[in-house]
mmCIF file of C-alpha atoms and ligand atoms in Angstrom:
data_model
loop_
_atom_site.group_PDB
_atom_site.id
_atom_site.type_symbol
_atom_site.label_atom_id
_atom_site.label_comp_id
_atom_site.label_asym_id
_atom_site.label_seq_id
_atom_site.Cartn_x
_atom_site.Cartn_y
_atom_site.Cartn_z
ATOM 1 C CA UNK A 1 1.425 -8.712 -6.554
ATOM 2 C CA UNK A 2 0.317 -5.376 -8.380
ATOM 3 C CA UNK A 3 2.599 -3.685 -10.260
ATOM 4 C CA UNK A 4 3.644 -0.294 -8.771
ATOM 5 C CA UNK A 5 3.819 3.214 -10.005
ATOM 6 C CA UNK A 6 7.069 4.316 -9.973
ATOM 7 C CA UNK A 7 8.620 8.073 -9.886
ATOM 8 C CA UNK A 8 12.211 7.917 -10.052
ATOM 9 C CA UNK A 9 13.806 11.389 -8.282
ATOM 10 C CA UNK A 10 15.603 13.593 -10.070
ATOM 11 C CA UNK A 11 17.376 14.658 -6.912
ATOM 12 C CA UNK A 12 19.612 12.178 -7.668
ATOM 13 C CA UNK A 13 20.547 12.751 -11.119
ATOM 14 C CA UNK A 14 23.793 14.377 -12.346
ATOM 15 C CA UNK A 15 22.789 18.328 -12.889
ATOM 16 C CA UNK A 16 25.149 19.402 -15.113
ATOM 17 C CA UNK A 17 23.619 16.449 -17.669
ATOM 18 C CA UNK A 18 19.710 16.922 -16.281
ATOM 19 C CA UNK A 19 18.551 16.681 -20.294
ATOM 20 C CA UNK A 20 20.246 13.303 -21.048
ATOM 21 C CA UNK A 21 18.505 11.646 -17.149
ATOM 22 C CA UNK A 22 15.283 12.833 -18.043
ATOM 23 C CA UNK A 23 15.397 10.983 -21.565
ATOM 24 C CA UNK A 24 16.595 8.131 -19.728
ATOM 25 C CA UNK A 25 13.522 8.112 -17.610
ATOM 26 C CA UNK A 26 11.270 8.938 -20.878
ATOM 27 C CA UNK A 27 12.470 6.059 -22.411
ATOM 28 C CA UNK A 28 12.476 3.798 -19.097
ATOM 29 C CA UNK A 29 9.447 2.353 -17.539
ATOM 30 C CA UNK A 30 8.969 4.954 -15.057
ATOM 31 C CA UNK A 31 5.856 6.141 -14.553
ATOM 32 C CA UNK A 32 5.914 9.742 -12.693
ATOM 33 C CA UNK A 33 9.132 12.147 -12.624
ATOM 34 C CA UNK A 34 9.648 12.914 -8.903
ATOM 35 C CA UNK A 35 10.785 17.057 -8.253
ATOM 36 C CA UNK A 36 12.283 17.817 -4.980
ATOM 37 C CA UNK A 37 12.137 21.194 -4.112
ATOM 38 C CA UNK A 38 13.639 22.270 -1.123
ATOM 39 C CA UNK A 39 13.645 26.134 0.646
ATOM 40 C CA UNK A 40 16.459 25.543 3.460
ATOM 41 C CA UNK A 41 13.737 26.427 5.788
ATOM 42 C CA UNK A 42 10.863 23.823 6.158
ATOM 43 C CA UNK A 43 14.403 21.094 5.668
ATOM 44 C CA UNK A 44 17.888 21.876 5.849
ATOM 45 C CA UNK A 45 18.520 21.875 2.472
ATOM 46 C CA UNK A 46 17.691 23.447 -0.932
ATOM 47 C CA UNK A 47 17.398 21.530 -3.929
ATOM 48 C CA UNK A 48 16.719 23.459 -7.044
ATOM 49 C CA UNK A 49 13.968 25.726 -8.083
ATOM 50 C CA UNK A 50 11.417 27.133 -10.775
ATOM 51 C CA UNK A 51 14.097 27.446 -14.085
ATOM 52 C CA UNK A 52 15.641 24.041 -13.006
ATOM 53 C CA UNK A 53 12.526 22.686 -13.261
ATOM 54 C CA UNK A 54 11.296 24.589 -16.544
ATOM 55 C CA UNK A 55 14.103 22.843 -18.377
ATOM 56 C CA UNK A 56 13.129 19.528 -17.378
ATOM 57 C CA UNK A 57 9.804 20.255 -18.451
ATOM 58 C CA UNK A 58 10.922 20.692 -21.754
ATOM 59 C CA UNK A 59 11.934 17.319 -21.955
ATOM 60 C CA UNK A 60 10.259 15.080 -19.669
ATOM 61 C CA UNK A 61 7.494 12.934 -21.224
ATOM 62 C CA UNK A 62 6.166 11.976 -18.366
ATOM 63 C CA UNK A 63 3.833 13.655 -15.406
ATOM 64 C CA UNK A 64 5.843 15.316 -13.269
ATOM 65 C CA UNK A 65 5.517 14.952 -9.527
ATOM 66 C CA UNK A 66 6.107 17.791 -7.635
ATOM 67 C CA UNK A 67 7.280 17.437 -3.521
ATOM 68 C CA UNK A 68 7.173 20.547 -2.229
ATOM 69 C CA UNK A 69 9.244 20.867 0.843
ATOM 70 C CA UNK A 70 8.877 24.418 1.559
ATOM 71 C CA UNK A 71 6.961 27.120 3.695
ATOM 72 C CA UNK A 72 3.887 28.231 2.798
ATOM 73 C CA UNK A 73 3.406 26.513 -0.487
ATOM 74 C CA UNK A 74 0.174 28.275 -1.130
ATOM 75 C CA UNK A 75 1.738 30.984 -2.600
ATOM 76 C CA UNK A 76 4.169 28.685 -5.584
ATOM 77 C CA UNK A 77 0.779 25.840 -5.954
ATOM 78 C CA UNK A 78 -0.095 27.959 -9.723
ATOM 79 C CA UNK A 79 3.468 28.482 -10.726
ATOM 80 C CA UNK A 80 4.287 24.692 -10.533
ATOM 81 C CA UNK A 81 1.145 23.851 -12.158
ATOM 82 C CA UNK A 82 2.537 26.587 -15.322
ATOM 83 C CA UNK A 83 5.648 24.461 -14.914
ATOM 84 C CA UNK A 84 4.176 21.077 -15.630
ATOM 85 C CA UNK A 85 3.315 19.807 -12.072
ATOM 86 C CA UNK A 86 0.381 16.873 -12.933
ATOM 87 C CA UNK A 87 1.216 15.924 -8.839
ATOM 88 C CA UNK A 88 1.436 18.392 -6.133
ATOM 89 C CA UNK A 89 1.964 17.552 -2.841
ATOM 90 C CA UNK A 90 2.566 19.858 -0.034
ATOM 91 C CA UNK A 91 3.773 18.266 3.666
ATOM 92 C CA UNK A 92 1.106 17.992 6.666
ATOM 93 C CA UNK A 93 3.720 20.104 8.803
ATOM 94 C CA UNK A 94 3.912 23.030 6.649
ATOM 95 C CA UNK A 95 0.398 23.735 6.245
ATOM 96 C CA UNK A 96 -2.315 25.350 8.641
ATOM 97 C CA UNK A 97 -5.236 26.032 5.990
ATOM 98 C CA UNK A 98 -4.305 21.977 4.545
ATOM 99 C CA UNK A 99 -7.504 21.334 3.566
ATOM 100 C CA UNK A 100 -8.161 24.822 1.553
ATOM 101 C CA UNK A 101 -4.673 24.357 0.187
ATOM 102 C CA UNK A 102 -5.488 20.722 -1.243
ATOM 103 C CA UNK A 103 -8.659 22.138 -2.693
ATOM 104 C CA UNK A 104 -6.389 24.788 -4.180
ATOM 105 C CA UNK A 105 -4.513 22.424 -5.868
ATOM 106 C CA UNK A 106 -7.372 20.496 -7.287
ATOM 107 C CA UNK A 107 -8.997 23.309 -8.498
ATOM 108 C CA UNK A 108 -5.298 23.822 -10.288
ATOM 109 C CA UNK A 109 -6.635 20.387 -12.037
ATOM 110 C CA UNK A 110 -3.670 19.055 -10.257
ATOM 111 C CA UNK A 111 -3.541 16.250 -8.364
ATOM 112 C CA UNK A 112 -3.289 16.971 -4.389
ATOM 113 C CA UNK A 113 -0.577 15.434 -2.181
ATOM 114 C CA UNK A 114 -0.072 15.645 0.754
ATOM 115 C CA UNK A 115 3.280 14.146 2.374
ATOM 116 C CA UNK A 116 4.077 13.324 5.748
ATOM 117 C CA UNK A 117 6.868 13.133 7.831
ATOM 118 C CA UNK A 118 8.182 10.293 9.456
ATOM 119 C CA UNK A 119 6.712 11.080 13.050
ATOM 120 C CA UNK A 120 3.115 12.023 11.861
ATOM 121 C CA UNK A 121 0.485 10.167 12.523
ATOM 122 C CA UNK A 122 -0.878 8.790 9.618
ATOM 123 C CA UNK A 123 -4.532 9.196 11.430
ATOM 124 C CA UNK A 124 -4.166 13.348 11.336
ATOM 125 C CA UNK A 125 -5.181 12.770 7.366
ATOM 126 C CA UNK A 126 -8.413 10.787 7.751
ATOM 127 C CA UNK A 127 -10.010 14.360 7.952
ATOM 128 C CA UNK A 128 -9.045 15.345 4.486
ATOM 129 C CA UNK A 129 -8.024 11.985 2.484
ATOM 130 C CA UNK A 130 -11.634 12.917 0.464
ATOM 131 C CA UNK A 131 -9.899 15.507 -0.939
ATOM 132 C CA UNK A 132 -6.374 14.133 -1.044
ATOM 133 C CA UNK A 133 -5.055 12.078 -4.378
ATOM 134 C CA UNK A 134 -1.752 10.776 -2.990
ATOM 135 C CA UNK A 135 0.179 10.378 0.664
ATOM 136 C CA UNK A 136 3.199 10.996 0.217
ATOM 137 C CA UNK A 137 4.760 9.023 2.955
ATOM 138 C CA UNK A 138 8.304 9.701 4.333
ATOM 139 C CA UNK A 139 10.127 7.018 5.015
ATOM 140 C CA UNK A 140 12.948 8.811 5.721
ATOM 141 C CA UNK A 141 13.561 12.538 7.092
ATOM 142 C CA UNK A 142 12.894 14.922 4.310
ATOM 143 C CA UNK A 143 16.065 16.918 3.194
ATOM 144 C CA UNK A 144 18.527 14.884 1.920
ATOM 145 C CA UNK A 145 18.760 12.041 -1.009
ATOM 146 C CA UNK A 146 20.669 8.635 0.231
ATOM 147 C CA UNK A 147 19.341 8.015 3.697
ATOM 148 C CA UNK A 148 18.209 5.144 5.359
ATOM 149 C CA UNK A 149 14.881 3.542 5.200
ATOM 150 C CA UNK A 150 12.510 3.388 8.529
ATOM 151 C CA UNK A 151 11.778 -0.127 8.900
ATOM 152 C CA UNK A 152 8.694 1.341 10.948
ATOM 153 C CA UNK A 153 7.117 2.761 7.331
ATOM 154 C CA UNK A 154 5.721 -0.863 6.714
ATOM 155 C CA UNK A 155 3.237 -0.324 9.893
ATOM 156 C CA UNK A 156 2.840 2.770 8.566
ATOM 157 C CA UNK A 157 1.763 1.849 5.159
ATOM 158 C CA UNK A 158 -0.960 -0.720 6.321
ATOM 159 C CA UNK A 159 -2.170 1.575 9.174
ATOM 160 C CA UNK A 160 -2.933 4.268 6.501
ATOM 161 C CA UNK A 161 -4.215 1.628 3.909
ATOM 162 C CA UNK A 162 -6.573 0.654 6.261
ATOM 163 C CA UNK A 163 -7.922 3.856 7.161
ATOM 164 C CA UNK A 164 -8.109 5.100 3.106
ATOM 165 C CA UNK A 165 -10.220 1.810 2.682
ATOM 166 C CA UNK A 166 -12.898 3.149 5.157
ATOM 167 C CA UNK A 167 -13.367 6.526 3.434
ATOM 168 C CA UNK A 168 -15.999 6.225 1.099
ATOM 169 C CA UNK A 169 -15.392 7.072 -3.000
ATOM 170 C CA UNK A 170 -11.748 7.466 -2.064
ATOM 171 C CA UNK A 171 -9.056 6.221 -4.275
ATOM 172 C CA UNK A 172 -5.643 7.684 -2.438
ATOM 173 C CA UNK A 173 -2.586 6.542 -3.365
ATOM 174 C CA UNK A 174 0.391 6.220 -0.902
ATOM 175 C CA UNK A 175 3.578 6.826 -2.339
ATOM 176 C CA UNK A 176 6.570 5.950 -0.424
ATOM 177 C CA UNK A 177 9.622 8.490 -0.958
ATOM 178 C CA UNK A 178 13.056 7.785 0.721
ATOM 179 C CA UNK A 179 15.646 4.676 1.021
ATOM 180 C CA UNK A 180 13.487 2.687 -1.386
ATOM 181 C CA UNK A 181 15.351 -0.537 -2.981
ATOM 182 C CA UNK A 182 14.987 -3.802 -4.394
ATOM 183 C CA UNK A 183 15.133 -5.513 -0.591
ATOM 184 C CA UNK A 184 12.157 -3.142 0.624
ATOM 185 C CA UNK A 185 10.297 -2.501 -2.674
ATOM 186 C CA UNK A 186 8.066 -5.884 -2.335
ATOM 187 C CA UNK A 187 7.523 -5.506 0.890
ATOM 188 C CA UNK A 188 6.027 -1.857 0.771
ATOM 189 C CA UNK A 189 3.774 -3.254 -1.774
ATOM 190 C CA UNK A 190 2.947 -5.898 0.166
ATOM 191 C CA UNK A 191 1.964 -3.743 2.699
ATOM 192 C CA UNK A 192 -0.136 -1.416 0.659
ATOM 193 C CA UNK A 193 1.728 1.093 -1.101
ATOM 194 C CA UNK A 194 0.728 2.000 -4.530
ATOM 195 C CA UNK A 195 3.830 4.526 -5.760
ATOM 196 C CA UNK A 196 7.629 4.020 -4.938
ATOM 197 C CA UNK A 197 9.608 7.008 -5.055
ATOM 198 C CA UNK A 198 13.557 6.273 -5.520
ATOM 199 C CA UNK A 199 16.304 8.388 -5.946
ATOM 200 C CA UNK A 200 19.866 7.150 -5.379
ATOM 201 C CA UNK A 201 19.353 3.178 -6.112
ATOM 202 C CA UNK A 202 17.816 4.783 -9.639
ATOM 203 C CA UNK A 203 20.402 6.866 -10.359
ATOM 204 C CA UNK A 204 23.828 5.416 -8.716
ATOM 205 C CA UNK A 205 23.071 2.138 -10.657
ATOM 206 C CA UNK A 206 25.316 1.369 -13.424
ATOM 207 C CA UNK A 207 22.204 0.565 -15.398
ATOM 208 C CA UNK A 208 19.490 2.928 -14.149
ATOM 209 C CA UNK A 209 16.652 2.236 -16.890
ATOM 210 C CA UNK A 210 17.117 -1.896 -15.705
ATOM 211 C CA UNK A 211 17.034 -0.964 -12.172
ATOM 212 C CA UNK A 212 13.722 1.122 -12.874
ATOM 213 C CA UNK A 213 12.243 -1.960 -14.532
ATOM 214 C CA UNK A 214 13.176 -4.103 -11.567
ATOM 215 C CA UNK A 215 11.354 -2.134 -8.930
ATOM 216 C CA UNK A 216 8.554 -2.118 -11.212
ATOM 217 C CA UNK A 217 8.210 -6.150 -11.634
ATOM 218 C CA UNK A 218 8.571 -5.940 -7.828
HETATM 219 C C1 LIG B 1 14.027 13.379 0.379
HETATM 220 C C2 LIG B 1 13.321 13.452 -0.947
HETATM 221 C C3 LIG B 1 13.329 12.162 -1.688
HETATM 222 C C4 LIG B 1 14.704 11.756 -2.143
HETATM 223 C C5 LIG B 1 14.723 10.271 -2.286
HETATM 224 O O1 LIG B 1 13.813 14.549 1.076
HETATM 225 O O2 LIG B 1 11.961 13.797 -0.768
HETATM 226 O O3 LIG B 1 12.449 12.202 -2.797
HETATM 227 O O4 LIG B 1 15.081 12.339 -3.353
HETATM 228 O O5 LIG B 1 16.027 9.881 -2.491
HETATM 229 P P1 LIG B 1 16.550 8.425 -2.098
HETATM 230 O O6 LIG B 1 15.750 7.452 -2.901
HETATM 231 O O7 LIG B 1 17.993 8.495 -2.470
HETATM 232 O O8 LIG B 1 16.327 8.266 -0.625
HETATM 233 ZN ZN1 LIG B 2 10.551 13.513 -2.505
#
């Protein structure tokens, strides 16, 4: 089996200690930090915003991976990329212009996600997975840390790996972000996924760092 990438979310993380999880993950074998942000508009919830995420920059070791679940993310794409963003990715439902915006962010020298909710086709990104890096595929409803996986994201994940594998030159990775654990973790790779997002099973563990290591060795 090939070994995942694997971007543990902050979301889940104490904030009043945010300095002492992000050491944790620099000295853990994650790969990516995951960011949440969240306006209260595009989901009904907000996370945490631009000097939240300025502080973990100044300790994180590690590319950061930015989820933007807000309106009109055009307008924050150069801001997170001052901040330390290495991985932006905007959702499919907030964005008319998608395919000027993922230009935007490339020509950032960012790479440019795009994540999708739970009920979006996967085929609405054949037209613009040449210019997409990673999918960042939903596998639960954006909004909220500590929901419950959709069994239907495995169909999901080899419906979209098959369609990435008849684009030409393209190298996409799907990242799957919500309800990810040791019982579906083998299984998503199984089906194709290259990146596992996880949040609370990081974080709520009494021993977060072995827990990261686990999902890694699959
Ligand atoms: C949900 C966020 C996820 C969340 C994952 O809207 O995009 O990244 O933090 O948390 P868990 O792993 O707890 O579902
Ligand atoms: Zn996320």
């Amino acid at each position: 089996m090939k070994t995942p990438i694997i971007a543990p979310s902050i979301l889940a993380a104490d904030f009043g200690n945010l300095q002492p999880a992000v050491e944790m993950l620099n000295n853990s074998a994650a790969d990516w930090i995951h960011i949440d942000v969240m306006d209260g508009v595009f989901v009904p919830n907000i996370s945490f915003g631009m000097p939240v995420i300025a502080s973990i920059q100044k300790h994180a070791q590690k590319p950061l991976d930015v989820h933007l679940m807000i309106v009109q993310p055009e307008r924050y794409l150069e801001t997170f990329k001052q901040l330390g963003a290495e991985v932006i990715s905007v959702h499919y439902e907030a964005c008319p212009h998608l395919h000027r915006t993922l230009q935007q962010i490339r020509d950032l020298g960012c790479k440019a996600g795009v994540a999708i909710n739970p009920h979006t086709p996967v085929e609405a990104l054949a037209d613009v997975l040449y210019l997409t890096d990673v999918v960042c595929m939903m596998s639960v409803n954006p909004g909220f840390g500590g929901q419950q996986f959709i069994e239907r994201t495995y169909d999901r994940v080899a419906a979209l790996r098959n369609i990435i594998s008849q684009v030409e030159k393209t190298n996409t990775l799907i990242e799957i972000d919500g309800g990810v654990n040791a019982q579906n973790a083998p299984k998503l790779i199984e089906a194709g996924a290259d990146v596992l997002v996880a949040g609370s099973f990081v974080f709520n563990a009494i021993d977060p760092k072995a827990t990261i290591a686990a999902l890694k060795q699959g």
